[in-house]
C-alpha positions as a Markdown table, in Angstrom:
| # | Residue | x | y | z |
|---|---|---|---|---|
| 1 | Unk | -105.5 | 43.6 | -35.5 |
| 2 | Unk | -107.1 | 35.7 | -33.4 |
| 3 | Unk | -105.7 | 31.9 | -29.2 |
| 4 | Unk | -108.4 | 31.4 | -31.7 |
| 5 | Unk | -110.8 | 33.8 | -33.3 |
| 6 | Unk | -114.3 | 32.7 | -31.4 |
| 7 | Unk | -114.2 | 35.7 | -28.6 |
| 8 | Unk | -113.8 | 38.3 | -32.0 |
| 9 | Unk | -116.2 | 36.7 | -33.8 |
| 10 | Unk | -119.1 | 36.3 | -31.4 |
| 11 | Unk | -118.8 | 40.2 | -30.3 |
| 12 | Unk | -118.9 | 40.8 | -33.6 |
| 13 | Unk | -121.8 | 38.9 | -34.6 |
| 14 | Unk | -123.9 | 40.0 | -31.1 |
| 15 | Unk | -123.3 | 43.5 | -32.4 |
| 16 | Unk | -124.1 | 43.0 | -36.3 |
| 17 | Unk | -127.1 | 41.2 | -35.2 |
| 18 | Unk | -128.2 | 44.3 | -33.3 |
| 19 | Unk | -127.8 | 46.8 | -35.8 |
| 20 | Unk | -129.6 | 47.5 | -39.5 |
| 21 | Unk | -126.2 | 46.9 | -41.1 |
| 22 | Unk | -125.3 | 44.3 | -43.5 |
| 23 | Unk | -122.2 | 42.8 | -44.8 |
| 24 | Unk | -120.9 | 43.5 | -48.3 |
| 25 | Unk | -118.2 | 41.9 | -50.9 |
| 26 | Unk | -115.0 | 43.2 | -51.5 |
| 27 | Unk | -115.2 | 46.6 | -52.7 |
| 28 | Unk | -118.1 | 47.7 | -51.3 |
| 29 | Unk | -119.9 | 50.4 | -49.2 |
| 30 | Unk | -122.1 | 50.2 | -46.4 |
| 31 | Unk | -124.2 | 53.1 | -45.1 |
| 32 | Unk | -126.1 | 53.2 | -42.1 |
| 33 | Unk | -129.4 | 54.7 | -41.7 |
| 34 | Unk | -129.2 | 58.5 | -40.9 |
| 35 | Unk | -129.7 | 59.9 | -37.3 |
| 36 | Unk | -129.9 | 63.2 | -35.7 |
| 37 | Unk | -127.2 | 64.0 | -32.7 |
| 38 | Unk | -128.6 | 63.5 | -29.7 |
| 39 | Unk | -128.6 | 66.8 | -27.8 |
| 40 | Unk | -128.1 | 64.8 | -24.7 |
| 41 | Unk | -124.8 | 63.3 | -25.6 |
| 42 | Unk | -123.8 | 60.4 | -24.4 |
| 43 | Unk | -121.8 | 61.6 | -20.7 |
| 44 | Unk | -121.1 | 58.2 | -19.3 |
| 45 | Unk | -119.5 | 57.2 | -22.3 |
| 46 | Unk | -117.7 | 60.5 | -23.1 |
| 47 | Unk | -115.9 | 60.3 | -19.6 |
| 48 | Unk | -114.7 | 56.3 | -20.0 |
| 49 | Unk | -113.6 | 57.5 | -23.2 |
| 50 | Unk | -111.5 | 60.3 | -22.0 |
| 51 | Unk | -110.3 | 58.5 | -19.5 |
| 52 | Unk | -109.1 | 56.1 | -21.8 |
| 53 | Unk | -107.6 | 57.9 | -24.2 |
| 54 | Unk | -105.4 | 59.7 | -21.9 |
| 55 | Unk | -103.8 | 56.2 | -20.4 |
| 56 | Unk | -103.2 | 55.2 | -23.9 |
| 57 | Unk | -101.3 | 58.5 | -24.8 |
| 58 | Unk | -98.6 | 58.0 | -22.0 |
| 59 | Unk | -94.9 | 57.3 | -23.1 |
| 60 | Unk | -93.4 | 57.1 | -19.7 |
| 61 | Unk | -93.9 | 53.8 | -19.6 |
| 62 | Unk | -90.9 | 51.1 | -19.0 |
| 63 | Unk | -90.7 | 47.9 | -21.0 |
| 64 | Unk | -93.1 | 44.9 | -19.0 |
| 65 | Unk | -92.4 | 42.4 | -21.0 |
| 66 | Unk | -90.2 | 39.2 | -20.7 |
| 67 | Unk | -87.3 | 39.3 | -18.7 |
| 68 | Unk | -86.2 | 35.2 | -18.2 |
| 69 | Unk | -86.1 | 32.3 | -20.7 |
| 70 | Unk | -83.9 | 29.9 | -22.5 |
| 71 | Unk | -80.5 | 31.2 | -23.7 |
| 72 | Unk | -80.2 | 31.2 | -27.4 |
| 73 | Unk | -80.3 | 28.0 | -29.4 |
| 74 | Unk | -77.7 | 28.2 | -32.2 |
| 75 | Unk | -77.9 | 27.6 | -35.4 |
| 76 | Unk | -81.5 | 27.8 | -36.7 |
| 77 | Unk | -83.2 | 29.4 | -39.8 |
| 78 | Unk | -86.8 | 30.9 | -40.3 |
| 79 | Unk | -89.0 | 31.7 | -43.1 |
| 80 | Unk | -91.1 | 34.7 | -42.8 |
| 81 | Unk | -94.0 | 34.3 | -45.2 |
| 82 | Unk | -95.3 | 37.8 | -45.7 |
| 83 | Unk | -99.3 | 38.5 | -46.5 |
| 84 | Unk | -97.8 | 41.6 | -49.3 |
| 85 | Unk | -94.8 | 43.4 | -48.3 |
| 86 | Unk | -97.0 | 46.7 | -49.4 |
| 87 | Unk | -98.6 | 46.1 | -46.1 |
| 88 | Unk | -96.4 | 48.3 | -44.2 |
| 89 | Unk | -97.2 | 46.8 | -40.4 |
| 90 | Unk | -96.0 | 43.2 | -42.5 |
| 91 | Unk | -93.5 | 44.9 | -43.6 |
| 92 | Unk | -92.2 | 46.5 | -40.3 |
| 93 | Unk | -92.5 | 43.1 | -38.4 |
| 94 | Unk | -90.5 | 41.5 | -41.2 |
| 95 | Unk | -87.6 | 44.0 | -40.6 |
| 96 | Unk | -88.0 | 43.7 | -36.7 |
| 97 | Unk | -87.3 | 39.7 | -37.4 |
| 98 | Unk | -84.3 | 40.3 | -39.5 |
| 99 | Unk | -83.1 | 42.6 | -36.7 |
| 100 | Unk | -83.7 | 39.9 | -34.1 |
| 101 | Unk | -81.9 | 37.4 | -35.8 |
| 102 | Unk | -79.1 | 39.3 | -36.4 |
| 103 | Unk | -78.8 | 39.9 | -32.7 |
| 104 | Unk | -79.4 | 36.1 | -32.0 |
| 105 | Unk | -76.9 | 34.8 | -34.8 |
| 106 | Unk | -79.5 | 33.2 | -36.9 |
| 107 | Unk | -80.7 | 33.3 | -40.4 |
| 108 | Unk | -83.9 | 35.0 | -42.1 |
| 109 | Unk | -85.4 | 34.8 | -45.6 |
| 110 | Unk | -88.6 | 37.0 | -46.4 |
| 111 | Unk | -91.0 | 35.7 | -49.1 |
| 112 | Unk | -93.9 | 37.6 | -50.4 |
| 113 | Unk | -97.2 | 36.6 | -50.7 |
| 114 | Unk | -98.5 | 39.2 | -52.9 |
| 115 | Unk | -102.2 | 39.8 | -51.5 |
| 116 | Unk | -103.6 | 36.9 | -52.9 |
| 117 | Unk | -104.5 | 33.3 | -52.0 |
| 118 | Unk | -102.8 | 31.6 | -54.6 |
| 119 | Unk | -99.5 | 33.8 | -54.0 |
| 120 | Unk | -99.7 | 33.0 | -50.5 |
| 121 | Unk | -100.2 | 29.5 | -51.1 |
| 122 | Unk | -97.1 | 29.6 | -53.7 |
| 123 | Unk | -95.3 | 31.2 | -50.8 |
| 124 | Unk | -96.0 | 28.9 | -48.1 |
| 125 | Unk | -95.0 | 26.0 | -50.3 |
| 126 | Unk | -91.8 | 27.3 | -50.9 |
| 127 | Unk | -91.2 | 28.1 | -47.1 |
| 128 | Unk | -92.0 | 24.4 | -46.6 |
| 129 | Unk | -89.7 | 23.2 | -49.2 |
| 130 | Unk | -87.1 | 25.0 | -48.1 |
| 131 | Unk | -87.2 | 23.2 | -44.5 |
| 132 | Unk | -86.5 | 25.9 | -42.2 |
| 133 | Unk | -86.3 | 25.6 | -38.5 |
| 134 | Unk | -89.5 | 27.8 | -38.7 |
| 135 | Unk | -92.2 | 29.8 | -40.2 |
| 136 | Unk | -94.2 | 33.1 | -39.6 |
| 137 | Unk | -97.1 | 33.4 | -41.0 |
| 138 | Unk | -96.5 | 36.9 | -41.5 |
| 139 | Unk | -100.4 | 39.1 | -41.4 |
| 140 | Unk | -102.8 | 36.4 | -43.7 |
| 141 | Unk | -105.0 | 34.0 | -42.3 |
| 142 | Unk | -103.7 | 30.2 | -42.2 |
| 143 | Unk | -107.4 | 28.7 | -43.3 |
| 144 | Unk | -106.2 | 30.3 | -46.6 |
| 145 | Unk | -102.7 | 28.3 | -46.9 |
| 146 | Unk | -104.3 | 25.2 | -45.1 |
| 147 | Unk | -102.7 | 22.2 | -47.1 |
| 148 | Unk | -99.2 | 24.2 | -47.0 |
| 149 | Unk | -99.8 | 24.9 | -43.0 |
| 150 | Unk | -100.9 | 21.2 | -42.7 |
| 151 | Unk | -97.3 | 20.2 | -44.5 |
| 152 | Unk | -95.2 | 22.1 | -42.1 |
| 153 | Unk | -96.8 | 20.5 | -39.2 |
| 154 | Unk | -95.8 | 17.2 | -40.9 |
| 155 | Unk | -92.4 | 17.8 | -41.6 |
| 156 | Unk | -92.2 | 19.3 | -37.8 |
| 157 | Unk | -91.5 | 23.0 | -38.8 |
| 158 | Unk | -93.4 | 25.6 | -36.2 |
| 159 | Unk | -95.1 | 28.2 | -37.5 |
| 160 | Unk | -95.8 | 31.7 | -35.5 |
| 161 | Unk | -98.3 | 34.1 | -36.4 |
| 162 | Unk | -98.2 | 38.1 | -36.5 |
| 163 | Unk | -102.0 | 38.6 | -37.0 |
| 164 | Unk | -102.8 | 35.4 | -38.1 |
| 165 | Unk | -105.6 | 34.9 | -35.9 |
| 166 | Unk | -107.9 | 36.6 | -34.0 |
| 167 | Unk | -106.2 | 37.0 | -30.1 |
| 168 | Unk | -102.7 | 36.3 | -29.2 |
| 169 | Unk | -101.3 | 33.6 | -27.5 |
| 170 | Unk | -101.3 | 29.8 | -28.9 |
| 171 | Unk | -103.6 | 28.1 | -31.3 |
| 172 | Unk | -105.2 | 24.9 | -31.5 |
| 173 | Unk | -106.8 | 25.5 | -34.7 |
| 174 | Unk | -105.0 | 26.6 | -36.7 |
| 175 | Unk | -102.4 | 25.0 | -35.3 |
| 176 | Unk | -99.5 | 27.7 | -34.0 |
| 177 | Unk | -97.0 | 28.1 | -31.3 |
| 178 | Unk | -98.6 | 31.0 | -30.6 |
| 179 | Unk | -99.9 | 34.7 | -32.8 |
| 180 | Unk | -98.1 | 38.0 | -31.4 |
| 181 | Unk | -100.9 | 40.9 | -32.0 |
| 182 | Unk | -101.9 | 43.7 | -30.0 |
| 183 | Unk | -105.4 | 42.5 | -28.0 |
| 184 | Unk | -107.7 | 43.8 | -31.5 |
| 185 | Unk | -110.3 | 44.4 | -29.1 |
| 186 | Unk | -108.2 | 47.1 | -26.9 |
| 187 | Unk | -107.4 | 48.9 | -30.5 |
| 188 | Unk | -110.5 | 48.6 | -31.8 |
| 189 | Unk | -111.5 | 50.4 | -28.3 |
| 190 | Unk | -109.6 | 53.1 | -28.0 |
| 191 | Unk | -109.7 | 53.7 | -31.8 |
| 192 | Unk | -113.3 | 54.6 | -31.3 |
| 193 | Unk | -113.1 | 55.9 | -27.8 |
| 194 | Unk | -110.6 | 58.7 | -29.3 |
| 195 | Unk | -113.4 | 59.6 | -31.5 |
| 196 | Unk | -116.0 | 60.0 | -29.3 |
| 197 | Unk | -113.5 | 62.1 | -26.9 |
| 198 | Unk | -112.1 | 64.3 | -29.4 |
| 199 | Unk | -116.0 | 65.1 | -30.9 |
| 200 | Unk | -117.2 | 65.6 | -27.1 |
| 201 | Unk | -119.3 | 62.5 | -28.0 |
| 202 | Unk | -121.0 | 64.1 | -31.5 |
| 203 | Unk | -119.0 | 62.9 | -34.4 |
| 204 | Unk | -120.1 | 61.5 | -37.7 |
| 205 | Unk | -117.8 | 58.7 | -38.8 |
| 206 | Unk | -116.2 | 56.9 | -41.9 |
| 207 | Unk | -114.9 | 53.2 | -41.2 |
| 208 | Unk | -112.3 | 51.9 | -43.6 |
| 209 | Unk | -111.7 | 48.5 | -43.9 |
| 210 | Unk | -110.6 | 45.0 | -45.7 |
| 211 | Unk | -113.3 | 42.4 | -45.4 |
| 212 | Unk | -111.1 | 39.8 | -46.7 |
| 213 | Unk | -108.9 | 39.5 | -44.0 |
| 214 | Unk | -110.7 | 38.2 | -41.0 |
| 215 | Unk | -108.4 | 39.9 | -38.4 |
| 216 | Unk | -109.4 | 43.3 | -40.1 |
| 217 | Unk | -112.9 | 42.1 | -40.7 |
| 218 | Unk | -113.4 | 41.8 | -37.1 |
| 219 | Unk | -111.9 | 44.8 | -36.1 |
| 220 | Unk | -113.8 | 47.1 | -37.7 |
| 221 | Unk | -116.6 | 45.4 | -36.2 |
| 222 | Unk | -115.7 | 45.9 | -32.8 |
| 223 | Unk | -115.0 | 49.6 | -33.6 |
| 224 | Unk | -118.8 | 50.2 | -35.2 |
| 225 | Unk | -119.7 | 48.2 | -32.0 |
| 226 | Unk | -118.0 | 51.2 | -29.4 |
| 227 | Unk | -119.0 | 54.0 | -31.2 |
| 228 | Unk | -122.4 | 52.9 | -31.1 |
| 229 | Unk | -122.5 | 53.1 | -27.5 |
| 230 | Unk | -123.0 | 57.1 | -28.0 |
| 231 | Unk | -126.2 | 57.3 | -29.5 |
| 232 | Unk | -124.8 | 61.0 | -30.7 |
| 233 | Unk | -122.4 | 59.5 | -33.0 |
| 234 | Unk | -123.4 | 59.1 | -36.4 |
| 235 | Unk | -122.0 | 55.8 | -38.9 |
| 236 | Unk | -122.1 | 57.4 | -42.3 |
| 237 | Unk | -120.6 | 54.3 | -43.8 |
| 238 | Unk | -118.4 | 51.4 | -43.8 |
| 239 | Unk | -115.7 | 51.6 | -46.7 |
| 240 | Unk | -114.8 | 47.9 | -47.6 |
| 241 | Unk | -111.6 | 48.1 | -49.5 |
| 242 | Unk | -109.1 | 45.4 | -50.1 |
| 243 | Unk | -105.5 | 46.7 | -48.8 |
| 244 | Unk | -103.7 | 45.5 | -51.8 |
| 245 | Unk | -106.5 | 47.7 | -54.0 |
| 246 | Unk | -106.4 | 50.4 | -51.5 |
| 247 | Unk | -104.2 | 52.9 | -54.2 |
| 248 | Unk | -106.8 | 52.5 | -56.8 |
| 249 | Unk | -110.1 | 52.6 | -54.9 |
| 250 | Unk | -109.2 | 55.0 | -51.7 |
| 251 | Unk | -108.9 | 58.2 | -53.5 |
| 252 | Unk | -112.3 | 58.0 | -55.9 |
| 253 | Unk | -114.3 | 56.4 | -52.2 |
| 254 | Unk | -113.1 | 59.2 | -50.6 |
| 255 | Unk | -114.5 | 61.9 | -53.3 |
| 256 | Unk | -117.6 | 60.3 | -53.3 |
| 257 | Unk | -118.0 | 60.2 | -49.8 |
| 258 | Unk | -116.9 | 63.8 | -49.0 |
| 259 | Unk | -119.6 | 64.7 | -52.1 |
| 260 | Unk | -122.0 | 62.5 | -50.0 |
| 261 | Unk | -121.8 | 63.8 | -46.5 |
| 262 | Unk | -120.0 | 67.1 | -46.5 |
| 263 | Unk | -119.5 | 68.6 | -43.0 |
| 264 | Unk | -121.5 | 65.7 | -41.6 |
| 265 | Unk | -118.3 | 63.8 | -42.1 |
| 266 | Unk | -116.1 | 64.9 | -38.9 |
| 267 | Unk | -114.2 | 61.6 | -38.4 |
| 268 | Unk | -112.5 | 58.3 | -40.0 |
| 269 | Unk | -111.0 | 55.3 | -38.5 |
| 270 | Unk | -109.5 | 52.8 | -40.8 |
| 271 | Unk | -108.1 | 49.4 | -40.1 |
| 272 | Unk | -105.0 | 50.1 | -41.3 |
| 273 | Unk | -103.1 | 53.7 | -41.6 |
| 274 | Unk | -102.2 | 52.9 | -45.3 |
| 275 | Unk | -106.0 | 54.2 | -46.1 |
| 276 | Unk | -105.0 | 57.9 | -45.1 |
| 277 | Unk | -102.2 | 58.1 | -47.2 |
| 278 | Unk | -104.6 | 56.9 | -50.4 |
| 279 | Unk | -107.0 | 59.5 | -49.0 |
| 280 | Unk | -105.1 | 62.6 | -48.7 |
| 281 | Unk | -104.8 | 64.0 | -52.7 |
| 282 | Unk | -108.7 | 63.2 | -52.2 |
| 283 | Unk | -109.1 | 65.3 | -49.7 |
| 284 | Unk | -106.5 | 67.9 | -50.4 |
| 285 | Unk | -109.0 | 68.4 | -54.1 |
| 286 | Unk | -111.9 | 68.6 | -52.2 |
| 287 | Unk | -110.2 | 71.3 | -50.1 |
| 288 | Unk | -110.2 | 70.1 | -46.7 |
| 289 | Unk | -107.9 | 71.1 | -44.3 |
| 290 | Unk | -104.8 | 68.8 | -43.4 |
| 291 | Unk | -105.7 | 69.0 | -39.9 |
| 292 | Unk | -108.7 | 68.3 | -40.2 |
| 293 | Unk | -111.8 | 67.9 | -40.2 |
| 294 | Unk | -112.3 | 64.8 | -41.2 |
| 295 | Unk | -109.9 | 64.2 | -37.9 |
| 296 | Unk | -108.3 | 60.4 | -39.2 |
| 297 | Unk | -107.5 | 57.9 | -36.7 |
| 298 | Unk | -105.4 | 54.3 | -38.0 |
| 299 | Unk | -106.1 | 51.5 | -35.7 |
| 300 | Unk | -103.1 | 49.8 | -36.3 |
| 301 | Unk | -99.8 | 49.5 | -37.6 |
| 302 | Unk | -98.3 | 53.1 | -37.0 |
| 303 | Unk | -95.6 | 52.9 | -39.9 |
| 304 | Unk | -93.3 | 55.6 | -40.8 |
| 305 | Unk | -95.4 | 57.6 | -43.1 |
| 306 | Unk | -98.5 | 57.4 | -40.8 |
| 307 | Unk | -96.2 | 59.0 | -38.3 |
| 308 | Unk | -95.3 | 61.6 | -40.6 |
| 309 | Unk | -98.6 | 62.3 | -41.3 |
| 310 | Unk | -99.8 | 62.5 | -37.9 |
| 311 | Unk | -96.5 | 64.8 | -37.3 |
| 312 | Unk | -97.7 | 67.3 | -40.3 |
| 313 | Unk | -101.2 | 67.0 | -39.4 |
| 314 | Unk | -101.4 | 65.7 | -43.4 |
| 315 | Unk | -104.8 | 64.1 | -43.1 |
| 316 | Unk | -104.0 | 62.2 | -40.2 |
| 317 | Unk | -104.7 | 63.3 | -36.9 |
| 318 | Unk | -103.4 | 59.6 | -34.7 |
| 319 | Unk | -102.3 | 56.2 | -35.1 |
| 320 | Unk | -102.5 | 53.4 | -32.9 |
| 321 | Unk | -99.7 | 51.9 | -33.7 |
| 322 | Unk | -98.3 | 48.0 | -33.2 |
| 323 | Unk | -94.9 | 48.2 | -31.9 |
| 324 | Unk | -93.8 | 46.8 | -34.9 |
| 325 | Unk | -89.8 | 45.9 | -34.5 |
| 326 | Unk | -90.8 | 44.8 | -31.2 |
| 327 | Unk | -93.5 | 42.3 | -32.5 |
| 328 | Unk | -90.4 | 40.9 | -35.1 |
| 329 | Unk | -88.4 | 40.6 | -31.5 |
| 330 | Unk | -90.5 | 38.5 | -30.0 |
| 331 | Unk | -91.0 | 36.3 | -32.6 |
| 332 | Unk | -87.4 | 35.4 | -33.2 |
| 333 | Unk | -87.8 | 34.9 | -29.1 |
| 334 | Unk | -90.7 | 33.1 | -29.2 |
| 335 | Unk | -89.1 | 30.4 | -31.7 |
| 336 | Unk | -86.0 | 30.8 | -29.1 |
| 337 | Unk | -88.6 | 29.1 | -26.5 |
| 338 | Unk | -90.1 | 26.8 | -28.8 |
| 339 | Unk | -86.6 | 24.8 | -29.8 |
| 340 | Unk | -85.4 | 25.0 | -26.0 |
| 341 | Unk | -89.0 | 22.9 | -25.2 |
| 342 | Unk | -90.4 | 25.9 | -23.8 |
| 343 | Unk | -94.3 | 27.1 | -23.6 |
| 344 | Unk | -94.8 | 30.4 | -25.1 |
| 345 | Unk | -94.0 | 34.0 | -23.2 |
| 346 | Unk | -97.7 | 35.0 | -23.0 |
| 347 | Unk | -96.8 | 38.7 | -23.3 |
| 348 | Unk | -98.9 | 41.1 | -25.1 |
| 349 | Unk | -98.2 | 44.9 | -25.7 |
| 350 | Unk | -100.2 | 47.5 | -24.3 |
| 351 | Unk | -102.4 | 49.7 | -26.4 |
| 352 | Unk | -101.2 | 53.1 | -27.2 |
| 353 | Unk | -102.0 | 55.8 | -29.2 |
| 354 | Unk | -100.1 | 58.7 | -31.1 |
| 355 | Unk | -100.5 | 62.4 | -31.6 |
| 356 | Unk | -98.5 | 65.2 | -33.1 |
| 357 | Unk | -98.6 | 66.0 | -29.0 |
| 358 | Unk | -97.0 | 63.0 | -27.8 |
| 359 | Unk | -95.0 | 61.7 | -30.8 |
| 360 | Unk | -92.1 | 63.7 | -30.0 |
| 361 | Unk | -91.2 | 63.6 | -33.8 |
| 362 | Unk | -90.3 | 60.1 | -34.3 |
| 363 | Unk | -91.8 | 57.9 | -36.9 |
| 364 | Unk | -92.4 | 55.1 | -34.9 |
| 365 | Unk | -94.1 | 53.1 | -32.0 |
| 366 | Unk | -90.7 | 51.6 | -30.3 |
| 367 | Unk | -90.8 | 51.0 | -26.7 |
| 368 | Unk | -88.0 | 51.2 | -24.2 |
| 369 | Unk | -86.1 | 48.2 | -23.1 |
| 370 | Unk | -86.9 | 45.2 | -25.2 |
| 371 | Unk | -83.8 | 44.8 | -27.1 |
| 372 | Unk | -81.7 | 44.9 | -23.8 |
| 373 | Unk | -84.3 | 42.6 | -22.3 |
| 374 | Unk | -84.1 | 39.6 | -24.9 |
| 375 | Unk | -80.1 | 39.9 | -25.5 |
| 376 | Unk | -80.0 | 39.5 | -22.0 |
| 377 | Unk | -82.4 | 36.3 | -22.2 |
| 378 | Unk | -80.2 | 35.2 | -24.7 |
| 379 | Unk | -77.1 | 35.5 | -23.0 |
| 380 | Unk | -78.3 | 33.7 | -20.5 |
| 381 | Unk | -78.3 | 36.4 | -18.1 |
């Protein structure tokens, strides 16, 4: 999990303003007060969240994307200015660019931006300098980079987002041809609506999360927001931890917390599926069960090893996953439309959600049909 990131941030903020919790710094814990399950439940909610759920969990589903646009413009180079290529939904995309513009005949450089303002800045500079035909701000947020973003509007260079900002589509501030992301609010959703459906509406909950990036920030807003439609589900805490830290931190947060809670804790959902894979040796110490509980959700991403976790039931119970090499498709594609003079596709992916049930083994979110669908665009076809 931004055309710009007011939508996010007002649901956000009319949800923090109704609870008792209250934001931290990096590295911190939040706890919400305790509450007893309701013995009621929460039946409207439980039934929308099924219902949910079980749409998100289809595979049959044929590719509704683009289908017409400009034939390929030849010749042109891009930059993709990656947030930290440990990030493995950055890195995915990246590869899914490199793909793309193999299949379109141009040429891709990937520079890393380490997790850190000043590397990103270093990076962006360097894309700049270079003067590609374009850029992709590849998972940080452009306020952080803004002289370097302002100098690639100068020299004329457009710049494309993969959760840059808050909602896809174009931006007027910052200024982008458009951001290609997954609507945060659908994952955010169903994230929290697989919870509440797989505890029959009594769960209590962990939420893992990276405050410093806004698109991640928000998100885990919007899930605390859901899950507190169902009074019967319980918060236990918000786990603030910086994805570039999340090696070091995860595992001693996640023996803490299981010390903390014990069987209260039933459920996790983290922004990002790299969380789990810090979490298991935790979790494997404390003895718990690889299938669960606590039953793991990623909202977002869905890279290789969170797929093989899921698969194994290795402390990961679903992902809900970007469609990552499709994402790094319709960038190249995108930039296709914006050197032909063209406005931007408008297409976003549906949301969708993986189990060991419906995975059918593979280790990744790819749907049918985009690859024939853009060389065919390209071809002119």
């Amino acid at each position: 999990m931004y055309p710009n990131r007011t939508g996010v941030l007002a649901a956000a903020a009319l949800w923090l303003a109704a609870t008792l919790l209250a934001g931290c710094g990096g590295g911190s814990s939040r706890t919400s007060p305790a509450a007893s399950p309701s013995a009621a439940g929460c039946p409207a909610v439980l039934a929308r969240a099924k219902a949910a759920v079980q749409a998100a969990e289809r595979t049959d589903l044929s590719w509704n994307g683009p289908t017409t646009g400009p034939e390929a413009v030849a010749g042109k180079t891009l930059v993709y200015v990656a947030q930290t290529m440990t990030n493995p939904g950055v890195a995915g995309v990246a590869a899914g660019v490199r793909d793309a513009a193999a299949a379109i005949g141009w040429q891709v450089r990937v520079i890393d931006g380490e997790g850190t303002p000043a590397g990103l800045q270093a990076a962006l500079s360097q894309a700049v300098t270079l003067r590609p035909s374009g850029i992709v701000i590849g998972g940080f947020d452009p306020l952080l980079t803004a002289r370097q973003t302002a100098r690639a509007q100068s020299a004329g260079i457009p710049l494309i987002g993969w959760h840059a900002v808050g909602s896809p589509g174009p931006s007027r501030s910052p200024r982008l041809f458009t951001n290609i992301t997954t609507r945060v609010e659908e994952v955010a959703g169903v994230s929290a609506d697989w919870v509440i459906a797989g505890s029959d509406g009594h769960a209590g909950v962990v939420v893992f999360t990276d405050d410093s990036i806004p698109f991640a920030r928000d998100k885990a807003a919007l899930i605390r927001r859901r899950l507190a439609a169902c009074p019967a589900v319980t918060l236990l805490a918000t786990e603030n931890i910086p994805i570039p830290d999340a090696s070091q931190r995860t595992p001693q947060r996640v023996s803490a917390l299981v010390s903390r809670f014990r069987d209260r804790w039933t459920h996790s959902v983290a922004i990002n599926d790299l969380y789990f894979a810090d979490a298991a040796p935790a979790l494997r110490a404390a003895g718990r069960p690889g299938g669960g509980p606590p039953f793991n959700i990623g909202a977002g991403d869905g890279d290789p090893s969170a797929f093989q976790r899921v698969n194994s039931r290795g402390f990961q119970a679903a992902t809900v996953p970007e469609p990552l090499a499709q994402h790094g498709w319709q960038i190249v594609d995108e930039f296709n439309r914006a050197f032909a003079g063209r406005p931007a596709s408008g297409y976003v992916a549906p949301v969708h959600v993986v189990t060991a049930a419906n995975s059918g083994g593979a280790t990744s979110w790819d749907p049918q049909g985009y690859r024939e669908a853009y060389r065919r665009i390209w071809r002119g076809e």
